[in-house]
Amino acid sequence: MKKKKYIVSFPRLGNYVYPIYNMLDRLVDHSMVDIMFPKSMSKNTIELGSNVSPDFVCLPFKYNMGNFIEVLENGANFLIQAGGGCRYGYYAEVQEQILRDLGYDFTYVSLLEPEGINVKKLYEKVRLLNLNLSFAKFAKEVILAIKAIELLDKVETYIRDNYMYEIKKGEFDKIHKDFIKNVSNISFIQDLIKLKKNVYKRLKLVKLLDKQSSKHIIKVGIIGELYTSMEPFSTFYLEKELASLGVKVKRYTTVTYLLFKKGKSIKKHIKYANKYIDYALGADGTESIAHTLELIEKGYDGIIHIKPFGCTPEINAIPILQKIAQENEIPIMYLTFDSQTSQTGIKTRLEAFYDMLVMKKNMKMETKCIEIGSKENRLNYDKQKYGFQN
Ligand code: SF4
């Protein structure tokens, strides 16, 4: 069998790996290129990455390095990095140098330029993997992948928003699993339209609890740095942990948000949060402040701020968040993740935070009943709280 010139791989980031893999698979010339799906995240990934990374570097760097070493050891020889913004903008150069010093032989391509996305340069880079690739085909596949990512974000956001209200548990998980399988095999925009119709139809058929009568469900918003927000392994599946406790979770950061909304909304965020900030804090810091205020306005019970160890923009946001928390009496829990973070420690803190939110909510309801003073209200509340039967 003829040896392929390139075996291409890329770092993982949540479920985005599926549409990205599909896009690359459809762009390359298979007579000279194979695509290697990056290995699932594991303890080994972060150990490999940490062993070769500077100690002080941010956690996403270490995870990316772990991803790269795993695929290089498996035979990959063409690595793609798509980082940008903040220190992430310098990852590519440093990572390439470290991997070369370790003796690996590979081609390394960073998709972003220092100034951001440059479509012409991007096309030239992708052409290394398919000399006959026309610009039209390149544009079509990129648009298709972006549309697939948009749909992925919409579906996952819908599921996240409604997960706790699902009556027959497991229905959303099944739909999500099928959807991921299908979104990995999209060839044409028509396939995507069909998939969208089908998945929405199934989602709408899932029977939900009445939201008015589910006011006891604890609602928590997740804010903070983008990688830890979107790569579930890096936070030990924080959202799943919260869901298993019975918490409704809201998260803003998605790839669609970063690509299409973030840039446009910075000024709006600063204006909205002008009591606390006058200028952008860099990376996701501004959003952390504005989204906290929005979550308070929407009546969320608590907020979890997540960040990798040493993430400067989020460190800058913390004193402001503390002030907001104090002024608005909203509990905010701060979680920092690095290669030494213990999963058990995070789980314990989440459970304690949840218990505190439940107590606070019950006390609030109790006070409300006393304030209203109506005997009927009081009885209804007791029935709800203590499970009294009529
Ligand atoms: S946002 Fe934080 S984690 Fe991400 S590159 Fe910047 S400092 Fe590092």
GROMACS .gro file of N, CA and C and ligand atoms in nm, residues 57-60 85-89 91 225-227 283-284 308-314, ligand 1:
model
   74
   57VAL      N    1   0.237   2.809   3.208
   57VAL     CA    2   0.153   2.832   3.089
   57VAL      C    3   0.008   2.792   3.117
   58CYS      N    4  -0.087   2.852   3.043
   58CYS     CA    5  -0.229   2.823   3.071
   58CYS      C    6  -0.265   2.678   3.035
   59LEU      N    7  -0.367   2.631   3.102
   59LEU     CA    8  -0.409   2.491   3.088
   59LEU      C    9  -0.442   2.448   2.943
   60PRO      N   10  -0.512   2.532   2.862
   60PRO     CA   11  -0.542   2.487   2.725
   60PRO      C   12  -0.416   2.452   2.647
   85GLY      N   13  -0.622   3.493   1.986
   85GLY     CA   14  -0.669   3.575   2.098
   85GLY      C   15  -0.591   3.549   2.224
   86CYS      N   16  -0.564   3.656   2.301
   86CYS     CA   17  -0.494   3.645   2.429
   86CYS      C   18  -0.361   3.570   2.409
   87ARG      N   19  -0.313   3.501   2.515
   87ARG     CA   20  -0.187   3.428   2.501
   87ARG      C   21  -0.202   3.313   2.401
   88TYR      N   22  -0.326   3.273   2.381
   88TYR     CA   23  -0.357   3.164   2.287
   88TYR      C   24  -0.302   3.197   2.148
   89GLY      N   25  -0.293   3.326   2.117
   89GLY     CA   26  -0.242   3.370   1.987
   89GLY      C   27  -0.095   3.333   1.967
   91TYR      N   28   0.037   3.045   2.103
   91TYR     CA   29   0.054   2.903   2.129
   91TYR      C   30   0.131   2.834   2.017
  225GLU      N   31  -1.360   3.153   3.131
  225GLU     CA   32  -1.270   3.137   3.016
  225GLU      C   33  -1.326   3.038   2.914
  226LEU      N   34  -1.291   3.063   2.787
  226LEU     CA   35  -1.358   2.987   2.680
  226LEU      C   36  -1.322   2.839   2.671
  227TYR      N   37  -1.194   2.802   2.687
  227TYR     CA   38  -1.157   2.662   2.670
  227TYR      C   39  -1.222   2.575   2.778
  283ALA      N   40  -0.976   3.894   2.652
  283ALA     CA   41  -1.028   3.756   2.641
  283ALA      C   42  -1.177   3.752   2.678
  284ASP      N   43  -1.212   3.674   2.780
  284ASP     CA   44  -1.355   3.660   2.813
  284ASP      C   45  -1.395   3.736   2.940
  308PRO      N   46  -0.878   2.855   3.375
  308PRO     CA   47  -0.755   2.777   3.394
  308PRO      C   48  -0.664   2.850   3.492
  309PHE      N   49  -0.577   2.777   3.557
  309PHE     CA   50  -0.483   2.838   3.650
  309PHE      C   51  -0.400   2.944   3.575
  310GLY      N   52  -0.388   3.062   3.632
  310GLY     CA   53  -0.305   3.168   3.573
  310GLY      C   54  -0.370   3.248   3.462
  311CYS      N   55  -0.501   3.232   3.441
  311CYS     CA   56  -0.568   3.303   3.331
  311CYS      C   57  -0.589   3.451   3.371
  312THR      N   58  -0.505   3.538   3.316
  312THR     CA   59  -0.503   3.678   3.361
  312THR      C   60  -0.635   3.753   3.343
  313PRO      N   61  -0.700   3.748   3.226
  313PRO     CA   62  -0.824   3.824   3.212
  313PRO      C   63  -0.930   3.785   3.316
  314GLU      N   64  -0.935   3.655   3.347
  314GLU     CA   65  -1.036   3.610   3.443
  314GLU      C   66  -0.995   3.647   3.586
  391SF4     S1   67  -0.787   3.349   2.812
  391SF4    FE1   68  -0.674   3.277   2.989
  391SF4     S2   69  -0.636   3.061   2.949
  391SF4    FE2   70  -0.694   3.154   2.755
  391SF4     S3   71  -0.498   3.210   2.664
  391SF4    FE3   72  -0.569   3.388   2.776
  391SF4     S4   73  -0.471   3.376   2.977
  391SF4    FE4   74  -0.456   3.174   2.879
   0.00000   0.00000   0.00000
